Amino acid sequence: MTATLNIHMSSCLFCRIVSGEITATIVHQDEQLVAFQDINPQAPMHLLVVPRRHIANLNDLTEEDDAIVGNMVRLAADLAKLRGHSEGGYRTVLNCNANAGQTVFHIHLHVLGGRRFLWPPG
Ligand code: 5GP
Ligand code: ZN
């Protein structure tokens, strides 16, 4: 394991959830991705889909991450479908940096459902 990865694992909240060091209600995990319940849910369904690998936010994505991002989006759709939200609809959100309100700097896809959402967002 590289030194950089060690630093991320000790300081990044979602790296610590991925490694099991911090508990979360995990709803899916595979080789690449982990999905868990948001600790402060904003809707009846509020899941976070994260890659196991530390990526701070959208600004750090490279072409090599295309498969990860594609799989994150497809997993969000699968999880929403499993919970019965496909037909009624649901919202997916990727916040990037301060203006969007990003608070955890490990890329995460919010998957929200079970109520109606406003547009434009606040
Ligand atoms: P952001 O504002 O960065 O887009 O979203 C961060 C999300 O992480 C928030 O919705 C917040 O409730 C969630 N969160 C923060 N700390 C924890 C935690 O320790 N466990 C879980 N499961 N979610 C967290
Ligand atoms: Zn991380």
CSV table of N, CA and C and ligand atoms in Angstrom, one decimal:
chain,number,residue,atom,x,y,z
A,1,MET,N,0.8,-1.2,0.0
A,1,MET,CA,0.0,0.0,0.0
A,1,MET,C,0.9,1.3,0.0
A,2,THR,N,0.5,2.2,-0.8
A,2,THR,CA,1.4,3.4,-0.9
A,2,THR,C,1.1,4.3,0.3
A,3,ALA,N,2.0,5.2,0.5
A,3,ALA,CA,1.9,6.2,1.7
A,3,ALA,C,0.7,7.1,1.4
A,4,THR,N,0.4,7.5,0.2
A,4,THR,CA,-0.7,8.3,-0.1
A,4,THR,C,-2.0,7.7,0.3
A,5,LEU,N,-2.1,6.4,0.0
A,5,LEU,CA,-3.3,5.7,0.3
A,5,LEU,C,-3.5,5.6,1.8
A,6,ASN,N,-2.4,5.4,2.5
A,6,ASN,CA,-2.5,5.3,4.0
A,6,ASN,C,-3.0,6.6,4.6
A,7,ILE,N,-2.5,7.7,4.0
A,7,ILE,CA,-3.0,9.0,4.5
A,7,ILE,C,-4.5,9.2,4.3
A,8,HIS,N,-4.9,8.8,3.1
A,8,HIS,CA,-6.4,8.9,2.8
A,8,HIS,C,-7.2,8.0,3.8
A,9,MET,N,-6.7,6.8,4.0
A,9,MET,CA,-7.4,5.8,4.8
A,9,MET,C,-7.6,6.3,6.2
A,10,SER,N,-6.5,7.0,6.7
A,10,SER,CA,-6.6,7.4,8.1
A,10,SER,C,-7.4,8.7,8.3
A,11,SER,N,-7.5,9.6,7.3
A,11,SER,CA,-8.1,10.9,7.5
A,11,SER,C,-9.4,11.0,6.8
A,12,CYS,N,-9.7,10.2,5.8
A,12,CYS,CA,-10.9,10.4,5.0
A,12,CYS,C,-12.1,9.6,5.6
A,13,LEU,N,-13.1,10.2,5.9
A,13,LEU,CA,-14.3,9.6,6.5
A,13,LEU,C,-14.8,8.4,5.7
A,14,PHE,N,-15.0,8.6,4.4
A,14,PHE,CA,-15.5,7.5,3.6
A,14,PHE,C,-14.5,6.4,3.3
A,15,CYS,N,-13.2,6.7,3.3
A,15,CYS,CA,-12.2,5.7,3.2
A,15,CYS,C,-12.3,4.8,4.5
A,16,ARG,N,-12.6,5.4,5.6
A,16,ARG,CA,-12.7,4.7,6.9
A,16,ARG,C,-14.0,3.8,6.9
A,17,ILE,N,-15.1,4.3,6.3
A,17,ILE,CA,-16.3,3.5,6.1
A,17,ILE,C,-16.0,2.3,5.2
A,18,VAL,N,-15.3,2.6,4.1
A,18,VAL,CA,-15.0,1.5,3.1
A,18,VAL,C,-14.2,0.5,3.7
A,19,SER,N,-13.2,0.9,4.6
A,19,SER,CA,-12.3,-0.1,5.2
A,19,SER,C,-13.0,-0.8,6.4
A,20,GLY,N,-14.1,-0.3,6.8
A,20,GLY,CA,-14.8,-1.0,8.0
A,20,GLY,C,-14.4,-0.4,9.3
A,21,GLU,N,-13.5,0.6,9.3
A,21,GLU,CA,-13.0,1.2,10.5
A,21,GLU,C,-14.1,2.0,11.2
A,22,ILE,N,-15.0,2.6,10.4
A,22,ILE,CA,-16.2,3.3,10.9
A,22,ILE,C,-17.4,2.6,10.4
A,23,THR,N,-18.4,2.4,11.3
A,23,THR,CA,-19.6,1.6,11.0
A,23,THR,C,-20.5,2.5,10.2
A,24,ALA,N,-21.2,1.8,9.2
A,24,ALA,CA,-22.3,2.4,8.4
A,24,ALA,C,-23.2,1.3,8.1
A,25,THR,N,-24.4,1.7,7.8
A,25,THR,CA,-25.4,0.7,7.3
A,25,THR,C,-25.1,0.4,5.8
A,26,ILE,N,-24.4,-0.6,5.6
A,26,ILE,CA,-24.0,-0.9,4.2
A,26,ILE,C,-25.1,-1.6,3.5
A,27,VAL,N,-25.5,-1.2,2.3
A,27,VAL,CA,-26.5,-1.8,1.5
A,27,VAL,C,-26.0,-2.6,0.3
A,28,HIS,N,-24.8,-2.3,-0.1
A,28,HIS,CA,-24.2,-3.0,-1.2
A,28,HIS,C,-22.7,-2.9,-1.1
A,29,GLN,N,-22.0,-3.9,-1.4
A,29,GLN,CA,-20.5,-3.8,-1.7
A,29,GLN,C,-20.1,-4.8,-2.7
A,30,ASP,N,-19.1,-4.3,-3.5
A,30,ASP,CA,-18.5,-5.2,-4.5
A,30,ASP,C,-17.0,-4.8,-4.6
A,31,GLU,N,-16.3,-5.3,-5.5
A,31,GLU,CA,-14.9,-5.1,-5.7
A,31,GLU,C,-14.5,-3.6,-5.8
A,32,GLN,N,-15.4,-2.9,-6.4
A,32,GLN,CA,-15.1,-1.5,-6.7
A,32,GLN,C,-15.9,-0.4,-5.9
A,33,LEU,N,-17.1,-0.8,-5.5
A,33,LEU,CA,-18.0,0.2,-4.9
A,33,LEU,C,-18.6,-0.2,-3.6
A,34,VAL,N,-19.0,0.7,-2.8
A,34,VAL,CA,-19.7,0.5,-1.5
A,34,VAL,C,-20.9,1.5,-1.5
A,35,ALA,N,-22.0,1.0,-1.1
A,35,ALA,CA,-23.2,1.9,-0.9
A,35,ALA,C,-23.7,1.7,0.5
A,36,PHE,N,-24.1,2.8,1.1
A,36,PHE,CA,-24.5,2.8,2.5
A,36,PHE,C,-25.5,3.9,2.8
A,37,GLN,N,-26.2,3.8,3.9
A,37,GLN,CA,-27.2,4.8,4.2
A,37,GLN,C,-26.6,6.1,4.7
A,38,ASP,N,-27.1,7.2,4.3
A,38,ASP,CA,-26.6,8.5,4.8
A,38,ASP,C,-27.0,8.6,6.2
A,39,ILE,N,-26.1,9.2,7.0
A,39,ILE,CA,-26.4,9.3,8.5
A,39,ILE,C,-27.4,10.3,8.8
A,40,ASN,N,-27.7,11.2,7.9
A,40,ASN,CA,-28.6,12.3,8.1
A,40,ASN,C,-29.6,12.4,6.9
A,41,PRO,N,-30.5,11.4,6.8
A,41,PRO,CA,-31.2,11.2,5.6
A,41,PRO,C,-32.1,12.4,5.3
A,42,GLN,N,-32.2,12.8,4.0
A,42,GLN,CA,-33.0,13.9,3.6
A,42,GLN,C,-34.2,13.4,2.8
A,43,ALA,N,-34.5,12.2,2.8
A,43,ALA,CA,-35.6,11.6,2.1
A,43,ALA,C,-35.8,10.1,2.7
A,44,PRO,N,-36.9,9.5,2.5
A,44,PRO,CA,-37.1,8.1,3.0
A,44,PRO,C,-36.0,7.2,2.5
A,45,MET,N,-35.5,7.3,1.3
A,45,MET,CA,-34.3,6.6,0.8
A,45,MET,C,-33.3,7.7,0.6
A,46,HIS,N,-32.1,7.5,1.3
A,46,HIS,CA,-31.0,8.4,1.1
A,46,HIS,C,-29.7,7.6,1.2
A,47,LEU,N,-29.2,7.1,0.1
A,47,LEU,CA,-28.1,6.3,0.1
A,47,LEU,C,-26.9,7.0,-0.5
A,48,LEU,N,-25.7,6.6,-0.2
A,48,LEU,CA,-24.5,7.2,-0.8
A,48,LEU,C,-23.7,6.0,-1.5
A,49,VAL,N,-23.4,6.2,-2.7
A,49,VAL,CA,-22.6,5.3,-3.5
A,49,VAL,C,-21.2,5.8,-3.6
A,50,VAL,N,-20.2,5.1,-3.1
A,50,VAL,CA,-18.8,5.6,-3.2
A,50,VAL,C,-17.9,4.5,-3.8
A,51,PRO,N,-16.8,5.0,-4.5
A,51,PRO,CA,-15.8,4.0,-4.9
A,51,PRO,C,-14.9,3.6,-3.8
A,52,ARG,N,-14.4,2.4,-3.8
A,52,ARG,CA,-13.5,2.0,-2.7
A,52,ARG,C,-12.2,2.9,-2.8
A,53,ARG,N,-11.8,3.2,-4.0
A,53,ARG,CA,-10.6,4.1,-4.2
A,53,ARG,C,-10.9,5.5,-3.9
A,54,HIS,N,-10.0,6.2,-3.2
A,54,HIS,CA,-10.2,7.6,-2.8
A,54,HIS,C,-10.1,8.5,-4.0
A,55,ILE,N,-11.1,9.2,-4.4
A,55,ILE,CA,-11.2,10.2,-5.4
A,55,ILE,C,-11.9,11.4,-4.7
A,56,ALA,N,-11.2,12.6,-4.6
A,56,ALA,CA,-11.8,13.6,-3.8
A,56,ALA,C,-13.1,14.2,-4.3
A,57,ASN,N,-13.1,14.5,-5.6
A,57,ASN,CA,-14.4,14.9,-6.2
A,57,ASN,C,-14.3,14.9,-7.7
A,58,LEU,N,-15.3,15.4,-8.3
A,58,LEU,CA,-15.4,15.3,-9.8
A,58,LEU,C,-14.2,16.0,-10.5
A,59,ASN,N,-13.6,17.0,-9.9
A,59,ASN,CA,-12.5,17.7,-10.5
A,59,ASN,C,-11.3,16.7,-10.7
A,60,ASP,N,-11.3,15.7,-9.9
A,60,ASP,CA,-10.1,14.8,-9.9
A,60,ASP,C,-10.3,13.6,-10.9
A,61,LEU,N,-11.5,13.5,-11.5
A,61,LEU,CA,-11.7,12.3,-12.4
A,61,LEU,C,-10.8,12.3,-13.6
A,62,THR,N,-10.4,11.2,-14.0
A,62,THR,CA,-9.6,11.0,-15.2
A,62,THR,C,-10.4,10.0,-16.1
A,63,GLU,N,-9.9,9.8,-17.3
A,63,GLU,CA,-10.5,8.8,-18.2
A,63,GLU,C,-10.5,7.4,-17.6
A,64,GLU,N,-9.5,7.2,-16.8
A,64,GLU,CA,-9.4,5.9,-16.1
A,64,GLU,C,-10.6,5.6,-15.2
A,65,ASP,N,-11.2,6.6,-14.8
A,65,ASP,CA,-12.3,6.5,-13.8
A,65,ASP,C,-13.7,6.3,-14.5
A,66,ASP,N,-13.7,6.3,-15.8
A,66,ASP,CA,-15.0,6.3,-16.5
A,66,ASP,C,-15.8,5.1,-16.1
A,67,ALA,N,-15.2,3.9,-16.0
A,67,ALA,CA,-15.9,2.7,-15.6
A,67,ALA,C,-16.5,2.8,-14.2
A,68,ILE,N,-15.7,3.4,-13.3
A,68,ILE,CA,-16.2,3.6,-11.9
A,68,ILE,C,-17.4,4.5,-11.8
A,69,VAL,N,-17.4,5.6,-12.5
A,69,VAL,CA,-18.5,6.5,-12.5
A,69,VAL,C,-19.7,5.9,-13.2
A,70,GLY,N,-19.5,5.2,-14.3
A,70,GLY,CA,-20.6,4.5,-14.9
A,70,GLY,C,-21.2,3.5,-14.0
A,71,ASN,N,-20.4,2.7,-13.3
A,71,ASN,CA,-20.9,1.7,-12.4
A,71,ASN,C,-21.6,2.3,-11.2
A,72,MET,N,-21.1,3.5,-10.7
A,72,MET,CA,-21.8,4.2,-9.6
A,72,MET,C,-23.2,4.6,-10.0
A,73,VAL,N,-23.4,5.1,-11.2
A,73,VAL,CA,-24.7,5.5,-11.7
A,73,VAL,C,-25.6,4.3,-11.9
A,74,ARG,N,-25.1,3.3,-12.5
A,74,ARG,CA,-25.9,2.1,-12.7
A,74,ARG,C,-26.3,1.4,-11.4
A,75,LEU,N,-25.4,1.4,-10.4
A,75,LEU,CA,-25.7,0.9,-9.1
A,75,LEU,C,-26.8,1.7,-8.4
A,76,ALA,N,-26.7,3.0,-8.6
A,76,ALA,CA,-27.8,3.9,-8.0
A,76,ALA,C,-29.1,3.5,-8.6
A,77,ALA,N,-29.2,3.3,-9.9
A,77,ALA,CA,-30.5,2.9,-10.5
A,77,ALA,C,-30.9,1.5,-10.0
A,78,ASP,N,-30.0,0.6,-9.8
A,78,ASP,CA,-30.4,-0.8,-9.3
A,78,ASP,C,-30.9,-0.7,-7.9
A,79,LEU,N,-30.2,0.1,-7.0
A,79,LEU,CA,-30.7,0.3,-5.6
A,79,LEU,C,-32.0,0.9,-5.6
A,80,ALA,N,-32.3,2.0,-6.4
A,80,ALA,CA,-33.6,2.6,-6.4
A,80,ALA,C,-34.6,1.7,-6.9
A,81,LYS,N,-34.3,0.9,-7.9
A,81,LYS,CA,-35.3,-0.1,-8.4
A,81,LYS,C,-35.7,-1.1,-7.3
A,82,LEU,N,-34.6,-1.6,-6.6
A,82,LEU,CA,-34.9,-2.6,-5.6
A,82,LEU,C,-35.8,-2.1,-4.5
A,83,ARG,N,-35.7,-0.8,-4.3
A,83,ARG,CA,-36.5,-0.1,-3.2
A,83,ARG,C,-37.8,0.4,-3.8
A,84,GLY,N,-38.1,0.1,-5.0
A,84,GLY,CA,-39.5,0.5,-5.6
A,84,GLY,C,-39.6,1.9,-6.1
A,85,HIS,N,-38.5,2.6,-6.3
A,85,HIS,CA,-38.6,4.0,-6.7
A,85,HIS,C,-38.4,4.2,-8.2
A,86,SER,N,-38.2,3.2,-9.0
A,86,SER,CA,-37.9,3.4,-10.4
A,86,SER,C,-39.1,4.2,-11.1
A,87,GLU,N,-40.3,3.7,-10.9
A,87,GLU,CA,-41.4,4.3,-11.7
A,87,GLU,C,-41.7,5.7,-11.1
A,88,GLY,N,-41.8,5.8,-9.8
A,88,GLY,CA,-42.2,7.1,-9.2
A,88,GLY,C,-41.1,8.2,-9.4
A,89,GLY,N,-39.8,7.7,-9.4
A,89,GLY,CA,-38.7,8.6,-9.6
A,89,GLY,C,-37.9,8.8,-8.4
A,90,TYR,N,-36.7,9.3,-8.6
A,90,TYR,CA,-35.7,9.5,-7.5
A,90,TYR,C,-34.7,10.5,-8.0
A,91,ARG,N,-33.9,10.9,-7.1
A,91,ARG,CA,-32.8,11.9,-7.5
A,91,ARG,C,-31.4,11.4,-7.2
A,92,THR,N,-30.5,11.7,-8.1
A,92,THR,CA,-29.1,11.4,-7.9
A,92,THR,C,-28.3,12.7,-7.9
A,93,VAL,N,-27.4,12.9,-7.0
A,93,VAL,CA,-26.7,14.2,-6.8
A,93,VAL,C,-25.2,13.9,-6.6
A,94,LEU,N,-24.3,14.6,-7.3
A,94,LEU,CA,-22.9,14.7,-7.0
A,94,LEU,C,-22.5,16.1,-6.7
A,95,ASN,N,-22.3,16.4,-5.5
A,95,ASN,CA,-21.9,17.8,-5.1
A,95,ASN,C,-20.4,17.9,-5.3
A,96,CYS,N,-20.0,19.0,-5.9
A,96,CYS,CA,-18.5,19.3,-6.1
A,96,CYS,C,-18.1,20.6,-5.5
A,97,ASN,N,-17.3,20.6,-4.4
A,97,ASN,CA,-16.7,21.8,-3.8
A,97,ASN,C,-17.8,22.7,-3.1
A,98,ALA,N,-17.3,23.8,-2.7
A,98,ALA,CA,-18.0,24.6,-1.7
A,98,ALA,C,-19.4,25.1,-2.2
A,99,ASN,N,-19.5,25.6,-3.4
A,99,ASN,CA,-20.8,26.2,-3.8
A,99,ASN,C,-21.9,25.1,-3.9
A,100,ALA,N,-21.5,23.9,-4.1
A,100,ALA,CA,-22.5,22.8,-4.1
A,100,ALA,C,-22.7,22.2,-2.7
A,101,GLY,N,-21.9,22.7,-1.8
A,101,GLY,CA,-22.1,22.2,-0.4
A,101,GLY,C,-21.4,20.8,-0.1
A,102,GLN,N,-20.4,20.5,-0.9
A,102,GLN,CA,-19.7,19.3,-0.6
A,102,GLN,C,-19.0,19.4,0.8
A,103,THR,N,-19.2,18.4,1.6
A,103,THR,CA,-18.6,18.4,3.0
A,103,THR,C,-17.6,17.2,3.2
A,104,VAL,N,-17.8,16.1,2.4
A,104,VAL,CA,-16.9,15.0,2.5
A,104,VAL,C,-16.2,14.9,1.2
A,105,PHE,N,-14.9,14.9,1.2
A,105,PHE,CA,-14.1,15.0,0.0
A,105,PHE,C,-13.6,13.6,-0.4
A,106,HIS,N,-14.5,12.7,-0.6
A,106,HIS,CA,-14.4,11.4,-1.2
A,106,HIS,C,-15.6,11.3,-2.0
A,107,ILE,N,-15.5,11.2,-3.3
A,107,ILE,CA,-16.6,11.3,-4.3
A,107,ILE,C,-17.7,10.4,-3.8
A,108,HIS,N,-19.0,10.9,-3.8
A,108,HIS,CA,-20.1,10.1,-3.4
A,108,HIS,C,-21.3,10.5,-4.2
A,109,LEU,N,-22.1,9.5,-4.7
A,109,LEU,CA,-23.3,9.8,-5.4
A,109,LEU,C,-24.5,9.7,-4.4
A,110,HIS,N,-25.2,10.8,-4.2
A,110,HIS,CA,-26.4,10.7,-3.3
A,110,HIS,C,-27.5,10.0,-4.2
A,111,VAL,N,-28.3,9.1,-3.5
A,111,VAL,CA,-29.4,8.5,-4.2
A,111,VAL,C,-30.6,8.7,-3.3
A,112,LEU,N,-31.5,9.6,-3.7
A,112,LEU,CA,-32.6,10.0,-2.8
A,112,LEU,C,-34.0,9.6,-3.5
A,113,GLY,N,-34.9,9.1,-2.6
A,113,GLY,CA,-36.2,8.8,-3.2
A,113,GLY,C,-37.2,8.7,-2.0
A,114,GLY,N,-38.5,8.5,-2.5
A,114,GLY,CA,-39.6,8.3,-1.5
A,114,GLY,C,-40.3,9.6,-1.2
A,115,ARG,N,-39.9,10.7,-1.9
A,115,ARG,CA,-40.7,11.9,-1.8
A,115,ARG,C,-40.5,12.7,-3.0
A,116,ARG,N,-41.2,13.8,-3.2
A,116,ARG,CA,-41.1,14.6,-4.4
A,116,ARG,C,-40.0,15.7,-4.1
A,117,PHE,N,-39.1,15.9,-5.1
A,117,PHE,CA,-38.0,16.9,-4.9
A,117,PHE,C,-38.3,18.1,-5.8
A,118,LEU,N,-37.8,19.2,-5.3
A,118,LEU,CA,-38.0,20.5,-6.0
A,118,LEU,C,-36.9,20.7,-7.1
A,119,TRP,N,-37.3,21.4,-8.1
A,119,TRP,CA,-36.3,21.9,-9.1
A,119,TRP,C,-36.7,23.3,-9.5
A,120,PRO,N,-35.8,24.2,-9.6
A,120,PRO,CA,-34.4,24.1,-9.3
A,120,PRO,C,-34.1,23.8,-7.9
A,121,PRO,N,-32.9,23.1,-7.6
A,121,PRO,CA,-32.6,22.9,-6.2
A,121,PRO,C,-32.2,24.2,-5.5
A,122,GLY,N,-32.3,24.1,-4.2
A,122,GLY,CA,-32.1,25.3,-3.4
A,122,GLY,C,-30.6,25.8,-3.4
B,1,5GP,P1,-21.9,16.1,0.7
B,1,5GP,O1,-22.5,17.3,1.5
B,1,5GP,O2,-20.4,16.1,0.8
B,1,5GP,O3,-22.4,16.0,-0.7
B,1,5GP,O4,-22.5,14.9,1.5
B,1,5GP,C1,-21.9,14.3,2.6
B,1,5GP,C2,-23.0,13.4,3.1
B,1,5GP,O5,-22.3,12.5,4.0
B,1,5GP,C3,-24.1,14.1,3.9
B,1,5GP,O6,-25.3,13.9,3.4
B,1,5GP,C4,-23.9,13.6,5.3
B,1,5GP,O7,-25.1,13.4,6.0
B,1,5GP,C5,-23.2,12.2,5.1
B,1,5GP,N1,-22.4,11.8,6.2
B,1,5GP,C6,-21.5,12.6,6.9
B,1,5GP,N2,-20.9,11.9,7.9
B,1,5GP,C7,-21.4,10.6,7.8
B,1,5GP,C8,-21.1,9.4,8.5
B,1,5GP,O8,-20.3,9.3,9.4
B,1,5GP,N3,-21.8,8.3,8.1
B,1,5GP,C9,-22.7,8.3,7.1
B,1,5GP,N4,-23.3,7.2,6.8
B,1,5GP,N5,-22.9,9.4,6.4
B,1,5GP,C10,-22.3,10.6,6.7
B,2,ZN,ZN,-11.5,8.7,0.9
